[in-house]
């Protein structure tokens, strides 16, 4: 069964548009928390001889505890990486393979086309959007590119993880089990692993703290923080400004499917009326003859 979520929520008269599903938000939360803890434990372990690193290690409970936390978070992130692959293949099966087999329309070409037009897959439009973005930035054009559900900057963030986690995971595993690793690879591979692990972590930290944080939160139209990673929804003004094509698509969908709009204001009004009705019934009961007689006897 395919679970449907409201594409638009109306809260206090404002529209909020769906962008991230609950499963995606949970994955993002796990990735975010493990990444932060890996940074907070990893760099102090590398630079343990500096006073600031010693302070952080002490705050975590010592060198051994910091190492254990780092390894647990690393293992969790790698597990999440494999789960995400399962999540992608599950969606491919649910939304294309299963329906197409049922209707006898399955084909490799059709499946590749489905993958190509999936929200996070890089497409030629992303190249065009990037060129249009440069034109806009350098005042060659007055029009900003119109994006779909995810634009090229978000796709860059997304696919960077597909590169970063295998590198960090594999090198981290070799550094974790150094003695076992040397049975299969020469010692210089461990030296390269150490450099690759720390440099990739530094690169990832820089990209997240500068590139991702600016685009997701510090950007002038989202400052001080985007609610997206918490709620999965974006206000209409941001949706229209950043993801105009997706904003159009959702509006067209809800025209034919009004059940995909959840009016929280109307819902609250109905609930308030229900509560008022319950209260009236309760008061009527309290004022009933039978209850009044009991009250008089007391």
Rosetta silent file (secondary structure, phi, psi, omega in degrees, C-alpha in Angstrom):
SEQUENCE: XXXXXXXXXXXXXXXXXXXXXXXXXXXXXXXXXXXXXXXXXXXXXXXXXXXXXXXXXXXXXXXXXXXXXXXXXXXXXXXXXXXXXXXXXXXXXXXXXXXXXXXXXXXXXXXXXXXXXXXXXXXXXXXXXXXXXXXXXXXXXXXXXXXXXXXXXXXXXXXXXXXXXXXXXXXXXXXXXXXXXXXXXXXXXXXXXXXXXXXXXXXXXXXXXXXXXXXXXXXXXXXXXXXXXXXXXXXXXXXXXXXXXXXXXXXXXXXXXXXXXXXXXXXXXXXXXXXXXXXXXXXXXXXXXXXXXXXXXX
SCORE:     score description
SCORE:     0.000 S_00000001
   1 L     0.000  130.731  178.939    0.000    0.000    0.000 S_00000001
   2 L   -90.140  118.130 -178.810    1.336    3.428   -0.984 S_00000001
   3 L   -83.049  131.547  179.988    0.858    5.883    1.854 S_00000001
   4 L  -103.788  140.431  177.355   -0.128    9.378    0.791 S_00000001
   5 L  -116.166  151.516  178.211    0.802   12.509    2.677 S_00000001
   6 L   -58.245  129.023  177.312   -0.789   15.941    2.323 S_00000001
   7 L   -76.669  -27.955  178.502    0.982   17.854   -0.418 S_00000001
   8 E  -133.491  133.817  171.467   -0.165   21.124    1.106 S_00000001
   9 E  -114.968  135.600  177.025   -0.863   22.002    4.721 S_00000001
  10 E  -108.499  115.048 -177.901   -2.707   25.185    5.606 S_00000001
  11 E  -128.671  121.604 -178.421   -1.718   26.524    9.016 S_00000001
  12 L    53.108   39.366  176.645   -2.860   29.934   10.275 S_00000001
  13 L    81.741   -2.773 -179.263   -3.853   30.888    6.756 S_00000001
  14 E  -106.616  144.459  179.604   -0.436   30.054    5.272 S_00000001
  15 E   -93.381  138.280  176.302    0.323   27.256    2.826 S_00000001
  16 E  -126.024  132.050 -172.633    3.160   24.804    3.407 S_00000001
  17 E  -106.279  137.385 -179.027    4.315   22.472    0.628 S_00000001
  18 E   -70.242  133.477  176.885    5.601   18.926    1.065 S_00000001
  19 L  -132.297  -37.506  179.097    9.228   18.363    0.081 S_00000001
  20 L  -122.478  130.977  177.314   10.612   15.631    2.347 S_00000001
  21 L   -77.936  160.456 -179.670    8.737   12.510    3.419 S_00000001
  22 H   -53.922  -42.528  179.913    8.980   11.257    7.029 S_00000001
  23 H   -62.271  -35.922  179.230   11.319    8.389    6.048 S_00000001
  24 H   -71.823  -37.041  178.171   13.619   10.878    4.334 S_00000001
  25 H   -67.126  -38.577  178.598   13.606   13.202    7.338 S_00000001
  26 H   -63.982  -44.058  178.275   14.509   10.325    9.657 S_00000001
  27 H   -62.554  -41.054  178.448   17.412    9.340    7.413 S_00000001
  28 H   -63.846  -40.219 -179.961   18.559   12.948    7.297 S_00000001
  29 H   -63.500  -43.684  178.815   18.364   13.206   11.089 S_00000001
  30 H   -64.183  -43.801  178.682   20.490   10.075   11.559 S_00000001
  31 H   -62.098  -42.954 -178.478   22.997   11.303    8.987 S_00000001
  32 H   -64.176  -48.384 -176.817   23.119   14.738   10.598 S_00000001
  33 H   -67.821  -42.052  179.045   23.611   13.502   14.173 S_00000001
  34 H   -66.677  -37.991  179.553   26.206   10.877   13.272 S_00000001
  35 H   -63.575  -45.393 -179.737   28.086   13.382   11.118 S_00000001
  36 H   -61.465  -44.621 -179.751   28.208   15.963   13.912 S_00000001
  37 H   -67.686  -34.764  177.309   29.417   13.382   16.423 S_00000001
  38 H   -65.292  -39.152  177.586   32.003   12.057   13.975 S_00000001
  39 H   -67.178  -44.507 -177.179   33.384   15.564   13.522 S_00000001
  40 H   -67.706  -26.264  179.611   33.365   16.258   17.264 S_00000001
  41 H  -100.474  -32.461 -174.401   35.188   13.010   18.026 S_00000001
  42 H   -69.361  -49.781 -177.476   37.287   12.516   14.888 S_00000001
  43 H   -67.917  -38.665  173.223   39.301   15.715   14.771 S_00000001
  44 H   -61.705  -34.338  177.750   40.186   15.654   18.487 S_00000001
  45 H   -67.535  -35.879  179.147   41.416   12.079   18.001 S_00000001
  46 H   -72.982  -42.592 -176.881   43.607   13.195   15.116 S_00000001
  47 L  -106.372   44.991 -173.802   44.902   16.320   16.867 S_00000001
  48 L   -60.751  -20.680 -175.468   44.961   14.815   20.359 S_00000001
  49 L   -82.793   -5.892  177.870   48.179   16.665   21.246 S_00000001
  50 L   -90.379  147.752 -178.946   46.507   20.109   21.116 S_00000001
  51 H   -57.441  -42.049 -178.779   44.897   21.571   24.257 S_00000001
  52 H   -63.183  -36.204  179.483   41.502   22.096   22.575 S_00000001
  53 H   -68.911  -40.885  178.673   41.456   18.452   21.466 S_00000001
  54 H   -62.588  -37.150  179.174   42.335   17.235   24.959 S_00000001
  55 H   -64.234  -44.098 -179.627   39.472   19.314   26.374 S_00000001
  56 H   -66.971  -43.336  178.972   36.942   17.780   23.958 S_00000001
  57 H   -60.582  -41.301  178.244   38.237   14.249   24.559 S_00000001
  58 H   -64.400  -38.487  179.722   37.949   14.804   28.298 S_00000001
  59 H   -64.632  -32.699  178.640   34.391   16.112   27.854 S_00000001
  60 H   -79.814  -11.663  177.612   33.443   12.898   26.048 S_00000001
  61 L   111.809   13.206  178.216   34.854   10.807   28.891 S_00000001
  62 L   113.194  173.041 -175.178   38.396   10.081   27.802 S_00000001
  63 H   -64.708  -44.100 -177.775   40.286    8.711   24.828 S_00000001
  64 H   -65.260  -44.337 -179.267   38.732    5.235   24.867 S_00000001
  65 H   -64.908  -42.546  179.003   35.162    6.516   25.139 S_00000001
  66 H   -60.643  -41.759  178.723   35.747    9.071   22.375 S_00000001
  67 H   -63.923  -43.266  179.939   37.127    6.324   20.132 S_00000001
  68 H   -63.516  -44.325  178.715   34.148    4.060   20.830 S_00000001
  69 H   -60.495  -42.692 -179.885   31.665    6.869   20.095 S_00000001
  70 H   -61.407  -42.982 -178.236   33.483    7.630   16.852 S_00000001
  71 H   -71.207  -37.593  177.681   33.345    4.006   15.740 S_00000001
  72 H   -64.127  -44.708  179.646   29.687    3.572   16.686 S_00000001
  73 H   -65.512  -39.927  177.670   28.738    6.698   14.742 S_00000001
  74 H   -63.291  -43.516  178.609   30.838    5.604   11.777 S_00000001
  75 H   -64.327  -39.246  178.777   29.216    2.169   11.759 S_00000001
  76 H   -64.264  -41.547  179.785   25.772    3.764   12.020 S_00000001
  77 H   -65.236  -41.302  178.109   26.486    6.050    9.079 S_00000001
  78 H   -65.746  -40.367  177.005   27.682    3.143    6.935 S_00000001
  79 H   -62.157  -40.096  177.453   24.590    1.139    7.925 S_00000001
  80 H   -63.418  -37.756  178.646   22.438    4.118    6.936 S_00000001
  81 H   -59.591  -46.583  179.040   24.241    4.231    3.589 S_00000001
  82 H   -69.111  -36.854  177.282   23.288    0.629    2.862 S_00000001
  83 H   -62.932  -38.130 -178.768   19.751    1.202    4.136 S_00000001
  84 H   -64.462  -36.555  174.643   19.382    4.137    1.774 S_00000001
  85 H   -61.846  -42.757  176.500   20.261    1.884   -1.143 S_00000001
  86 H   -60.861  -41.967  179.698   17.541   -0.485    0.049 S_00000001
  87 H   -60.476  -41.716  179.802   15.173    2.487    0.329 S_00000001
  88 H   -66.220  -45.765 -179.480   15.915    3.498   -3.272 S_00000001
  89 H   -68.294  -33.241  177.273   15.421   -0.005   -4.651 S_00000001
  90 H   -63.903  -44.263  177.955   12.244   -0.430   -2.610 S_00000001
  91 H   -64.845  -38.091  177.475   10.797    2.740   -4.140 S_00000001
  92 H   -61.665  -41.096  179.894   11.861    1.595   -7.591 S_00000001
  93 H   -68.531  -44.760 -175.874   10.027   -1.675   -7.027 S_00000001
  94 H   -68.329  -42.823 -170.952    6.896   -0.073   -5.549 S_00000001
  95 H   -95.302  -16.167  177.500    6.518    2.770   -8.031 S_00000001
  96 H  -128.621  -57.289 -171.740    7.750    1.201  -11.265 S_00000001
  97 H   -60.693  -52.328 -177.533    8.639   -2.500  -11.292 S_00000001
  98 H   -62.000  -50.263  179.110    5.546   -3.832   -9.515 S_00000001
  99 H   -63.861  -38.245 -177.688    2.966   -1.689  -11.388 S_00000001
 100 H   -70.981  -34.337  175.687    4.642   -2.245  -14.764 S_00000001
 101 H   -66.978  -39.664 -179.874    4.797   -6.019  -14.266 S_00000001
 102 H   -63.362  -36.154 -178.604    1.145   -5.981  -13.276 S_00000001
 103 L   -97.766    5.323  178.804    0.208   -4.100  -16.452 S_00000001
 104 L    60.125   38.020  179.614    2.728   -6.029  -18.621 S_00000001
 105 L  -119.007   11.531 -176.967    4.569   -2.826  -19.563 S_00000001
 106 L   -67.389  137.500  174.033    7.902   -3.495  -17.852 S_00000001
 107 L  -155.188  152.617  178.110   11.033   -2.736  -19.849 S_00000001
 108 H   -62.203  -40.776  179.177   14.651   -1.920  -19.058 S_00000001
 109 H   -61.567  -42.856  178.968   14.315    1.293  -21.040 S_00000001
 110 H   -64.788  -38.535  179.471   11.248    2.266  -19.043 S_00000001
 111 H   -67.161  -42.515  178.321   13.013    1.512  -15.767 S_00000001
 112 H   -64.623  -36.352  177.265   16.052    3.591  -16.751 S_00000001
 113 H   -65.976  -40.005  177.940   13.744    6.416  -17.760 S_00000001
 114 H   -62.215  -43.319  179.111   12.008    6.181  -14.382 S_00000001
 115 H   -64.861  -42.815 -177.959   15.384    6.374  -12.613 S_00000001
 116 H   -60.807  -37.863 -177.886   16.518    9.275  -14.788 S_00000001
 117 L   -94.387   10.415  174.194   13.438   11.320  -13.913 S_00000001
 118 L   -69.471  153.457 -168.689   13.555   10.476  -10.203 S_00000001
 119 L   -56.130  -36.421 -173.449   13.884   13.619   -8.045 S_00000001
 120 L   -98.710    0.506 -177.334   17.547   13.274   -7.049 S_00000001
 121 L   -80.569  130.669  179.101   19.026   11.935  -10.273 S_00000001
 122 L   -63.349  134.823 -178.837   21.282   14.449  -12.111 S_00000001
 123 L  -131.993  172.065  179.061   19.801   15.486  -15.436 S_00000001
 124 H   -61.298  -30.157  178.922   20.602   17.764  -18.344 S_00000001
 125 H   -61.631  -32.660  179.417   18.237   20.304  -16.827 S_00000001
 126 H   -65.494  -37.149  176.536   20.600   20.643  -13.862 S_00000001
 127 H   -65.229  -43.755  178.320   23.406   21.683  -16.207 S_00000001
 128 H   -62.495  -42.108  179.303   21.082   24.201  -17.836 S_00000001
 129 H   -63.575  -38.297  179.006   20.005   25.473  -14.402 S_00000001
 130 H   -65.296  -42.871  177.869   23.632   25.870  -13.365 S_00000001
 131 H   -64.313  -42.413  177.894   24.414   27.861  -16.512 S_00000001
 132 H   -64.521  -34.236  177.467   21.301   29.998  -15.965 S_00000001
 133 H   -64.598  -44.130  178.454   22.401   30.527  -12.365 S_00000001
 134 H   -63.384  -39.696  177.649   25.801   31.807  -13.522 S_00000001
 135 H   -61.406  -41.017 -179.577   24.083   34.111  -16.001 S_00000001
 136 H   -68.024  -43.091 -178.456   21.920   35.481  -13.215 S_00000001
 137 H   -64.299  -38.983 -177.710   24.847   35.925  -10.811 S_00000001
 138 L   -94.841   19.433  173.208   26.954   37.768  -13.391 S_00000001
 139 L    60.775   26.272  175.206   24.026   39.991  -14.472 S_00000001
 140 L   -82.078  -30.213  179.023   23.829   38.440  -17.925 S_00000001
 141 L  -133.887  150.478  178.423   20.208   37.522  -17.298 S_00000001
 142 L   -92.845   -7.400 -176.153   17.520   38.916  -15.010 S_00000001
 143 L  -102.128  130.838  174.126   15.767   35.573  -14.611 S_00000001
 144 L   -80.755  151.874  177.001   16.702   33.003  -12.012 S_00000001
 145 L   -64.699  145.003  178.981   16.498   29.336  -13.019 S_00000001
 146 L   -97.781  119.639 -171.966   13.217   27.638  -12.170 S_00000001
 147 L   -98.859  159.652  173.463   13.831   24.486  -10.180 S_00000001
 148 L   -90.836 -150.500 -174.358   11.958   21.275   -9.647 S_00000001
 149 L   -61.758  -38.677  176.816   11.692   19.438   -6.328 S_00000001
 150 L  -130.761  131.452 -179.811   15.480   19.390   -5.831 S_00000001
 151 L   -94.368  178.491 -171.081   17.893   21.763   -7.519 S_00000001
 152 H   -63.205  -29.825  179.293   21.475   21.172   -8.602 S_00000001
 153 H   -68.161  -40.349  178.693   22.989   22.377   -5.302 S_00000001
 154 H   -69.027  -36.194  177.710   20.976   19.840   -3.323 S_00000001
 155 H   -67.265  -34.920  175.596   21.868   17.099   -5.761 S_00000001
 156 H   -61.334  -46.348  177.419   25.530   17.998   -5.320 S_00000001
 157 H   -58.815  -45.128 -175.451   25.140   17.569   -1.550 S_00000001
 158 H   -63.720  -49.264 -176.030   23.304   14.296   -2.026 S_00000001
 159 H   -76.907  -19.679  174.109   25.766   12.657   -4.408 S_00000001
 160 H   -63.720  -33.370  177.810   28.761   13.889   -2.428 S_00000001
 161 H   -65.333  -36.820  179.671   27.584   11.556    0.332 S_00000001
 162 H   -66.769  -22.270  174.705   27.681    8.634   -2.104 S_00000001
 163 H   -89.292  -43.309 -172.320   31.350    9.389   -2.645 S_00000001
 164 H   -68.991  -45.400 -175.416   32.258   10.345    0.901 S_00000001
 165 H   -64.409  -44.831  176.445   30.772    7.497    2.922 S_00000001
 166 H   -59.568  -40.285  179.322   32.455    4.648    0.972 S_00000001
 167 H   -65.247  -50.103 -179.273   35.826    6.419    1.240 S_00000001
 168 H   -65.843  -39.429 -178.439   35.427    7.197    4.936 S_00000001
 169 H   -66.679  -46.245 -177.930   33.901    3.810    5.689 S_00000001
 170 H   -68.338  -46.445  179.658   36.545    1.732    3.930 S_00000001
 171 H   -67.606  -37.756  177.809   39.519    3.717    5.213 S_00000001
 172 H   -64.070  -37.612  178.783   38.011    3.884    8.697 S_00000001
 173 H   -64.743  -41.052  179.147   37.544    0.128    8.725 S_00000001
 174 H   -67.697  -36.436  178.305   41.193   -0.437    7.818 S_00000001
 175 H   -72.994  -28.726  178.243   42.340    1.971   10.519 S_00000001
 176 H   -69.968  -44.720 -178.572   40.043    0.276   13.025 S_00000001
 177 L  -113.680   65.462 -175.241   41.433   -3.194   12.266 S_00000001
 178 H   -59.766  -47.258 -176.552   45.005   -2.304   11.384 S_00000001
 179 H   -61.965  -43.172  179.470   46.522   -5.679   12.236 S_00000001
 180 H   -69.125  -35.935 -178.542   43.967   -7.596   10.189 S_00000001
 181 H   -64.829  -36.264 -178.049   44.233   -5.146    7.298 S_00000001
 182 L   -69.382  -11.969  175.522   48.003   -5.651    6.999 S_00000001
 183 L   -73.157  -22.371 -174.260   47.392   -9.331    6.279 S_00000001
 184 L  -115.632  -23.250 -178.885   45.813   -8.359    2.980 S_00000001
 185 L  -131.859  152.001  177.704   47.369   -4.999    2.043 S_00000001
 186 L   -68.511  163.967 -175.677   50.876   -3.522    2.399 S_00000001
 187 H   -60.953  -33.451 -177.902   51.622   -0.985    5.128 S_00000001
 188 H   -65.237  -23.189  177.159   51.687    1.990    2.786 S_00000001
 189 H   -66.075  -36.393  177.153   47.988    1.415    2.072 S_00000001
 190 H   -66.380  -37.643  177.276   47.278    2.128    5.741 S_00000001
 191 H   -62.714  -43.505  177.702   49.269    5.350    5.497 S_00000001
 192 H   -65.084  -38.504  179.437   47.202    6.393    2.491 S_00000001
 193 H   -61.759  -41.079  179.582   44.044    5.355    4.331 S_00000001
 194 H   -62.747  -44.680 -179.883   44.925    7.599    7.262 S_00000001
 195 H   -66.383  -46.025 -178.378   45.509   10.583    4.975 S_00000001
 196 H   -63.567  -39.818 -178.167   42.422    9.872    2.868 S_00000001
 197 H   -63.705  -49.031 -177.037   40.225    9.381    5.939 S_00000001
 198 H   -72.514  -38.676 -179.475   41.192   12.637    7.620 S_00000001
 199 H   -69.288  -40.024  177.449   41.317   14.703    4.419 S_00000001
 200 H   -65.444  -37.675  177.399   37.941   13.441    3.226 S_00000001
 201 H   -65.117  -40.786  178.293   36.504   14.197    6.667 S_00000001
 202 H   -64.724  -42.224  178.063   37.943   17.714    6.525 S_00000001
 203 H   -63.341  -44.251  179.437   36.511   18.221    3.044 S_00000001
 204 H   -62.367  -42.797  179.498   33.106   16.906    4.143 S_00000001
 205 H   -62.802  -41.939 -179.998   33.097   19.172    7.194 S_00000001
 206 H   -64.970  -43.440 -179.401   33.985   22.196    5.075 S_00000001
 207 H   -63.828  -44.632 -178.175   31.290   21.410    2.499 S_00000001
 208 H   -68.545  -48.255 -174.244   28.610   20.868    5.139 S_00000001
 209 H   -71.436  -28.476 -178.381   29.510   23.798    7.385 S_00000001
 210 H  -102.673  -62.058 -173.826   29.973   26.292    4.550 S_00000001
 211 H   -68.069  -56.804 -174.460   28.162   25.137    1.413 S_00000001
 212 H   -68.128  -45.112 -177.970   25.259   23.139    2.840 S_00000001
 213 H   -62.184  -37.845  178.808   24.581   25.317    5.877 S_00000001
 214 H   -67.218  -50.236 -176.741   24.470   28.447    3.744 S_00000001
 215 H   -65.141  -34.527 -174.220   22.183   26.974    1.088 S_00000001
 216 H   -89.946  -30.776 -171.244   19.890   25.263    3.591 S_00000001
 217 H  -131.816  -44.439 -171.101   19.724   27.731    6.466 S_00000001
 218 H   -83.267  -16.597  177.435   21.799   30.917    6.291 S_00000001
 219 L   -50.883  143.799 -169.792   20.555   31.967    2.857 S_00000001
 220 L   -56.240  -31.848 -177.107   18.673   35.257    3.138 S_00000001
 221 L   -88.186   -1.407  179.455   15.253   33.749    2.383 S_00000001
 222 L  -122.738   -9.124 -176.773   15.679   30.932    4.933 S_00000001
 223 L   -60.373  140.051    5.172   17.604   32.621    7.743 S_00000001
 224 L   -89.470  -10.938 -179.127   17.959   31.750   10.581 S_00000001
 225 L  -162.208  137.928  175.612   16.841   28.184    9.879 S_00000001
 226 L   -81.263  137.028  179.315   14.765   26.285    7.363 S_00000001
 227 L   -79.618   -1.113 -170.914   11.958   24.221    8.924 S_00000001
 228 H   -57.603  -47.112 -174.806   12.306   21.606    6.186 S_00000001
 229 H   -70.807  -14.473  178.016   14.433   19.062    8.062 S_00000001
 230 H   -95.161  -43.191 -173.659   12.015   19.189   11.004 S_00000001
 231 H  -105.398  -25.777 -175.266    8.610   19.289    9.306 S_00000001
 232 L    85.390   -3.209 -177.733    9.256   18.169    5.736 S_00000001
 233 E  -118.710  150.671  176.110    7.302   21.202    4.516 S_00000001
 234 E  -119.085  143.307  175.290    8.357   24.583    3.150 S_00000001
 235 E   -59.983  152.164 -175.705    6.380   27.841    3.297 S_00000001
 236 H   -58.506  -38.388 -177.387    4.776   28.821    0.012 S_00000001
 237 H   -63.387  -37.918  177.952    6.977   31.890   -0.448 S_00000001
 238 H   -73.556  -41.468 -179.708   10.162   29.787   -0.287 S_00000001
 239 H   -60.776  -44.471 -178.761    8.669   27.010   -2.396 S_00000001
 240 H   -68.885  -36.897 -177.665    7.605   29.438   -5.088 S_00000001
 241 H   -74.862  -43.619 -174.019   10.903   31.306   -4.994 S_00000001
 242 H   -93.280  -34.353 -172.551   13.280   28.313   -4.885 S_00000001
 243 L  -130.948   61.680 -171.948   11.275   25.493   -6.480 S_00000001
 244 H   -58.919  -43.399 -177.917    8.879   27.193   -8.838 S_00000001
 245 H   -66.666  -37.192  176.881    8.252   24.166  -11.076 S_00000001
 246 H   -68.934  -38.486  176.149    7.544   21.933   -8.079 S_00000001
 247 H   -59.375  -43.534  177.407    5.233   24.600   -6.677 S_00000001
 248 H   -64.401  -44.573 -176.977    3.345   24.593   -9.990 S_00000001
 249 H   -61.402  -45.209 -179.074    3.233   20.793  -10.130 S_00000001
 250 H   -65.511  -41.495  179.450    1.789   20.445   -6.632 S_00000001
 251 H   -61.389  -38.813  177.717   -0.826   23.132   -7.261 S_00000001
 252 H   -67.828  -37.951  179.991   -1.980   21.305  -10.395 S_00000001
 253 H   -64.803  -43.638 -176.306   -2.130   18.016   -8.512 S_00000001
 254 H   -74.085  -18.177  175.314   -4.255   19.362   -5.689 S_00000001
 255 H   -62.660  -40.285 -179.654   -6.701   20.931   -8.145 S_00000001
 256 H   -92.809  -13.827 -178.877   -7.751   17.432   -9.188 S_00000001
 257 L  -132.868   73.018 -176.856   -7.063   15.844   -5.803 S_00000001
 258 H   -62.198  -18.676  179.135   -8.341   18.192   -3.078 S_00000001
 259 H   -68.835  -12.411  178.529   -7.937   15.413   -0.511 S_00000001
 260 H   -85.627    5.323  174.930   -4.181   16.025   -0.729 S_00000001
 261 E  -108.845  126.739  177.674   -4.669   19.373    1.017 S_00000001
 262 E  -109.479  108.275  179.678   -4.862   19.347    4.800 S_00000001
 263 E   -89.694   97.026 -178.228   -6.480   22.494    6.135 S_00000001
 264 H   -66.214  -29.880  178.451   -5.334   22.561    9.746 S_00000001
 265 H   -65.142  -45.498  178.565   -7.364   25.717   10.376 S_00000001
 266 H   -66.643  -37.646  178.927  -10.571   23.992    9.290 S_00000001
 267 H   -62.359  -43.934  178.262   -9.570   20.903   11.258 S_00000001
 268 H   -63.486  -39.488 -179.584   -9.082   22.994   14.403 S_00000001
 269 H   -63.339  -43.248  178.152  -12.433   24.688   13.802 S_00000001
 270 H   -62.760  -43.749  179.856  -14.180   21.331   13.507 S_00000001
 271 H   -63.429  -39.935  178.657  -12.461   20.107   16.658 S_00000001
 272 H   -63.617  -40.903  178.526  -13.454   23.255   18.508 S_00000001
 273 H   -65.844  -39.285  177.755  -17.058   22.789   17.434 S_00000001
 274 H   -63.134  -41.819  178.925  -16.941   19.153   18.526 S_00000001
 275 H   -66.003  -39.547  177.517  -15.580   20.194   21.911 S_00000001
 276 H   -62.390  -42.090  179.635  -18.248   22.867   22.242 S_00000001
 277 H   -64.848  -41.663  177.837  -20.915   20.304   21.414 S_00000001
 278 H   -63.443  -39.734  179.965  -19.476   17.866   23.946 S_00000001
 279 H   -65.818  -42.059  178.246  -19.393   20.612   26.561 S_00000001
 280 H   -61.995  -44.423  178.452  -23.025   21.548   25.865 S_00000001
 281 H   -61.593  -39.129  179.515  -24.081   17.922   26.155 S_00000001
 282 H   -65.231  -44.301  179.970  -22.182   17.629   29.398 S_00000001
 283 H   -65.844  -38.014  176.842  -23.788   20.768   30.814 S_00000001
 284 H   -62.359  -39.255  178.416  -27.224   19.572   29.720 S_00000001
 285 H   -65.400  -42.479 -179.591  -26.567   16.335   31.516 S_00000001
 286 H   -63.381  -33.074 -177.578  -25.437   18.187   34.636 S_00000001
 287 L   -92.297    4.960 -179.520  -28.594   20.281   34.566 S_00000001
 288 L   -65.923  158.940 -176.953  -30.877   17.324   33.961 S_00000001
 289 H   -59.850  -43.255 -177.060  -33.667   16.623   36.456 S_00000001
 290 H   -61.183  -46.230 -177.682  -32.124   13.412   37.653 S_00000001
 291 H   -71.147  -34.986  179.587  -28.769   15.008   38.411 S_00000001
 292 H   -64.509  -39.467  178.789  -30.406   18.103   39.923 S_00000001
 293 H   -62.512  -41.134  178.112  -32.387   15.941   42.343 S_00000001
 294 H   -62.845  -40.979 -178.874  -29.220   14.243   43.470 S_00000001
 295 H   -64.438  -38.860 -179.966  -27.621   17.636   43.915 S_00000001
 296 H   -67.295  -39.627 -179.964  -30.584   18.854   46.003 S_00000001
 297 H   -62.801  -36.917  178.687  -30.471   15.800   48.230 S_00000001
 298 L   -69.024    0.000    0.000  -26.817   16.452   48.937 S_00000001
